[in-house]
Amino acid sequence: AEISYFCYMENIKSVLSGMAFGLSLIIAIGPQNIFVLKQGLSRKHVGVVVLICVISDSVLIALGAGGMGAALRAHPGLIEIVRYSGTIFLIVYGAVALIRAIKPHDKNIIRTAKPHSLSKVIMTCLAFTWLNPHVYIDTALLLGTAANTPGQNTLVFAIGAISGSIIWFTGLGYGARFLTP
């Protein structure tokens, strides 16, 4: 019974470590989180956006914990392709945002938010998620390394990180409505 309790406590420790580590990486406000927040404020396609972010993050966390970091270290050209693709995407997105900022417009994001088609929202969300070079550094390299630390239960750590992702994106997407006037 004492061994079982010890294993249980070690698993709890790994889940909480994974959740805390995952949240520490994901909470930084970047383009993806801003997009989720904006969708939450406008209350348009929030469920789809949250689901895409959670599934994508879960896949990336699983790949990171499963050793994708080692593959990226062995083939640095892969991360360069993602880095440059993401950079181009963010420059274009930034230019569009700058143009919108220069034009006079109503400051109320809720009233002025144009209803975007579901397909456009999905494509934008996927681009913010999969073309972001930081996501690969965070999940594949940092989180993957932490999950594979000797003595760490890799699977349970990854489950904790995925749980943190679910909590974060759900809270951000659906909690945004409480920020509206």
Short mmCIF file of C-alpha atoms in Angstrom, two decimals:
data_model
loop_
_atom_site.label_atom_id
_atom_site.label_comp_id
_atom_site.label_asym_id
_atom_site.label_seq_id
_atom_site.Cartn_x
_atom_site.Cartn_y
_atom_site.Cartn_z
CA ALA A 1 0.00 0.00 0.00
CA GLU A 2 2.91 2.34 0.75
CA ILE A 3 4.39 1.79 -2.74
CA SER A 4 1.00 2.46 -4.33
CA TYR A 5 0.65 5.71 -2.38
CA PHE A 6 4.17 6.74 -3.41
CA CYS A 7 3.37 6.07 -7.11
CA TYR A 8 0.12 8.00 -6.76
CA MET A 9 1.90 10.99 -5.24
CA GLU A 10 4.62 10.89 -7.91
CA ASN A 11 1.93 10.93 -10.60
CA ILE A 12 0.15 13.85 -8.95
CA LYS A 13 3.49 15.67 -8.80
CA SER A 14 4.12 14.96 -12.51
CA VAL A 15 0.63 16.12 -13.54
CA LEU A 16 0.95 19.35 -11.56
CA SER A 17 4.51 19.91 -12.84
CA GLY A 18 3.35 19.40 -16.43
CA MET A 19 0.38 21.69 -15.94
CA ALA A 20 2.45 24.45 -14.34
CA PHE A 21 5.20 24.17 -16.94
CA GLY A 22 2.71 24.12 -19.82
CA LEU A 23 0.80 27.10 -18.45
CA SER A 24 4.01 29.06 -17.93
CA LEU A 25 4.75 28.67 -21.65
CA ILE A 26 1.27 29.26 -23.03
CA ILE A 27 0.10 32.22 -20.94
CA ALA A 28 2.48 34.64 -22.67
CA ILE A 29 0.28 36.87 -24.79
CA GLY A 30 1.15 36.30 -28.42
CA PRO A 31 -0.79 36.39 -31.69
CA GLN A 32 -2.63 33.12 -31.00
CA ASN A 33 -3.85 34.20 -27.57
CA ILE A 34 -4.86 37.62 -28.92
CA PHE A 35 -6.83 35.89 -31.68
CA VAL A 36 -8.60 33.62 -29.16
CA LEU A 37 -9.35 36.63 -26.95
CA LYS A 38 -10.68 38.63 -29.91
CA GLN A 39 -12.94 35.75 -30.95
CA GLY A 40 -14.13 35.43 -27.36
CA LEU A 41 -14.92 39.15 -27.19
CA SER A 42 -16.84 39.03 -30.44
CA ARG A 43 -18.51 35.72 -29.40
CA LYS A 44 -18.09 34.34 -32.90
CA HIS A 45 -16.91 30.77 -33.51
CA VAL A 46 -15.42 30.59 -29.99
CA GLY A 47 -15.97 26.85 -29.58
CA VAL A 48 -14.25 26.06 -32.88
CA VAL A 49 -11.29 28.31 -32.06
CA VAL A 50 -10.88 26.82 -28.57
CA LEU A 51 -11.16 23.29 -29.97
CA ILE A 52 -8.54 23.95 -32.68
CA CYS A 53 -6.15 25.45 -30.15
CA VAL A 54 -6.63 22.63 -27.64
CA ILE A 55 -6.28 19.85 -30.22
CA SER A 56 -3.27 21.51 -31.86
CA ASP A 57 -1.58 22.12 -28.53
CA SER A 58 -2.30 18.55 -27.43
CA VAL A 59 -0.72 17.17 -30.60
CA LEU A 60 2.32 19.43 -30.22
CA ILE A 61 2.73 18.54 -26.54
CA ALA A 62 2.46 14.83 -27.34
CA LEU A 63 5.03 15.19 -30.13
CA GLY A 64 7.34 17.15 -27.84
CA ALA A 65 7.06 14.62 -25.03
CA GLY A 66 7.43 11.85 -27.60
CA GLY A 67 10.81 13.11 -28.75
CA MET A 68 10.12 15.61 -31.53
CA GLY A 69 12.73 17.90 -29.97
CA ALA A 70 15.43 15.35 -30.74
CA ALA A 71 14.27 15.17 -34.35
CA LEU A 72 14.32 18.96 -34.69
CA ARG A 73 17.81 19.11 -33.20
CA ALA A 74 18.92 16.48 -35.72
CA HIS A 75 17.33 18.41 -38.63
CA PRO A 76 17.60 22.15 -37.88
CA GLY A 77 16.37 22.99 -41.37
CA LEU A 78 12.84 21.98 -40.34
CA ILE A 79 12.63 24.62 -37.64
CA GLU A 80 14.06 27.19 -40.06
CA ILE A 81 11.27 26.50 -42.55
CA VAL A 82 8.68 26.99 -39.81
CA ARG A 83 10.48 30.09 -38.51
CA TYR A 84 10.51 31.83 -41.91
CA SER A 85 6.94 30.79 -42.78
CA GLY A 86 5.76 32.11 -39.44
CA THR A 87 7.73 35.32 -39.84
CA ILE A 88 6.17 36.01 -43.24
CA PHE A 89 2.69 35.28 -41.87
CA LEU A 90 3.18 37.56 -38.85
CA ILE A 91 4.58 40.39 -41.00
CA VAL A 92 1.55 40.26 -43.30
CA TYR A 93 -0.83 40.03 -40.34
CA GLY A 94 0.98 42.94 -38.64
CA ALA A 95 0.77 45.05 -41.81
CA VAL A 96 -2.97 44.43 -42.04
CA ALA A 97 -3.36 45.36 -38.36
CA LEU A 98 -1.31 48.53 -38.90
CA ILE A 99 -3.49 49.56 -41.82
CA ARG A 100 -6.60 49.00 -39.68
CA ALA A 101 -5.03 51.05 -36.85
CA ILE A 102 -4.25 53.98 -39.16
CA LYS A 103 -7.78 54.16 -40.56
CA PRO A 104 -10.30 56.00 -38.37
CA HIS A 105 -12.67 53.49 -36.90
CA ASP A 106 -14.97 52.84 -33.99
CA LYS A 107 -12.97 51.80 -30.92
CA ASN A 108 -15.60 49.32 -29.80
CA ILE A 109 -14.28 45.93 -30.94
CA ILE A 110 -17.64 44.28 -30.41
CA ARG A 111 -19.62 46.66 -32.63
CA THR A 112 -16.96 46.86 -35.34
CA ALA A 113 -15.99 43.20 -35.48
CA LYS A 114 -16.95 42.00 -38.91
CA PRO A 115 -18.50 38.56 -38.93
CA HIS A 116 -15.88 36.31 -40.48
CA SER A 117 -16.77 33.11 -42.17
CA LEU A 118 -16.10 29.93 -40.26
CA SER A 119 -13.55 28.83 -42.84
CA LYS A 120 -11.60 32.10 -42.51
CA VAL A 121 -11.61 31.83 -38.72
CA ILE A 122 -10.40 28.22 -38.92
CA MET A 123 -7.61 29.04 -41.37
CA THR A 124 -6.47 32.04 -39.31
CA CYS A 125 -6.48 30.01 -36.10
CA LEU A 126 -4.52 27.19 -37.74
CA ALA A 127 -2.00 29.68 -39.12
CA PHE A 128 -1.52 31.36 -35.73
CA THR A 129 -1.01 27.95 -34.17
CA TRP A 130 1.07 26.00 -36.67
CA LEU A 131 3.10 28.82 -38.27
CA ASN A 132 4.26 30.19 -34.93
CA PRO A 133 7.93 29.21 -34.53
CA HIS A 134 7.70 29.70 -30.76
CA VAL A 135 5.19 26.88 -30.46
CA TYR A 136 7.82 24.43 -31.66
CA ILE A 137 10.46 25.82 -29.34
CA ASP A 138 8.03 25.77 -26.41
CA THR A 139 6.40 22.38 -26.95
CA ALA A 140 8.99 20.34 -28.81
CA LEU A 141 12.15 21.57 -27.20
CA LEU A 142 11.38 23.05 -23.77
CA LEU A 143 8.34 21.02 -22.76
CA GLY A 144 9.68 17.89 -24.43
CA THR A 145 12.96 18.21 -22.55
CA ALA A 146 11.16 18.77 -19.23
CA ALA A 147 8.84 15.81 -19.88
CA ASN A 148 11.78 13.52 -20.59
CA THR A 149 13.82 14.50 -17.54
CA PRO A 150 15.13 11.40 -15.75
CA GLY A 151 12.74 10.39 -12.99
CA GLN A 152 9.82 12.22 -14.63
CA ASN A 153 6.77 10.24 -15.73
CA THR A 154 6.70 11.53 -19.32
CA LEU A 155 3.13 10.50 -20.12
CA VAL A 156 1.67 11.91 -16.91
CA PHE A 157 3.69 15.15 -17.32
CA ALA A 158 2.30 15.52 -20.86
CA ILE A 159 -1.25 14.89 -19.60
CA GLY A 160 -0.72 17.70 -17.07
CA ALA A 161 0.53 20.06 -19.80
CA ILE A 162 -2.43 19.18 -22.02
CA SER A 163 -4.79 19.78 -19.07
CA GLY A 164 -3.25 23.22 -18.61
CA SER A 165 -3.81 23.96 -22.28
CA ILE A 166 -7.46 22.94 -22.05
CA ILE A 167 -7.97 25.15 -19.00
CA TRP A 168 -6.17 28.12 -20.57
CA PHE A 169 -7.82 28.18 -23.99
CA THR A 170 -11.28 27.44 -22.60
CA GLY A 171 -10.92 30.15 -19.98
CA LEU A 172 -9.49 32.66 -22.45
CA GLY A 173 -12.07 32.02 -25.16
CA TYR A 174 -15.17 31.80 -23.02
CA GLY A 175 -13.95 34.10 -20.22
CA ALA A 176 -13.45 36.98 -22.67
CA ARG A 177 -17.19 37.67 -22.62
CA PHE A 178 -16.80 38.93 -19.05
CA LEU A 179 -14.45 41.64 -20.32
CA THR A 180 -17.05 43.21 -22.59
CA PRO A 181 -18.65 46.48 -21.51
#
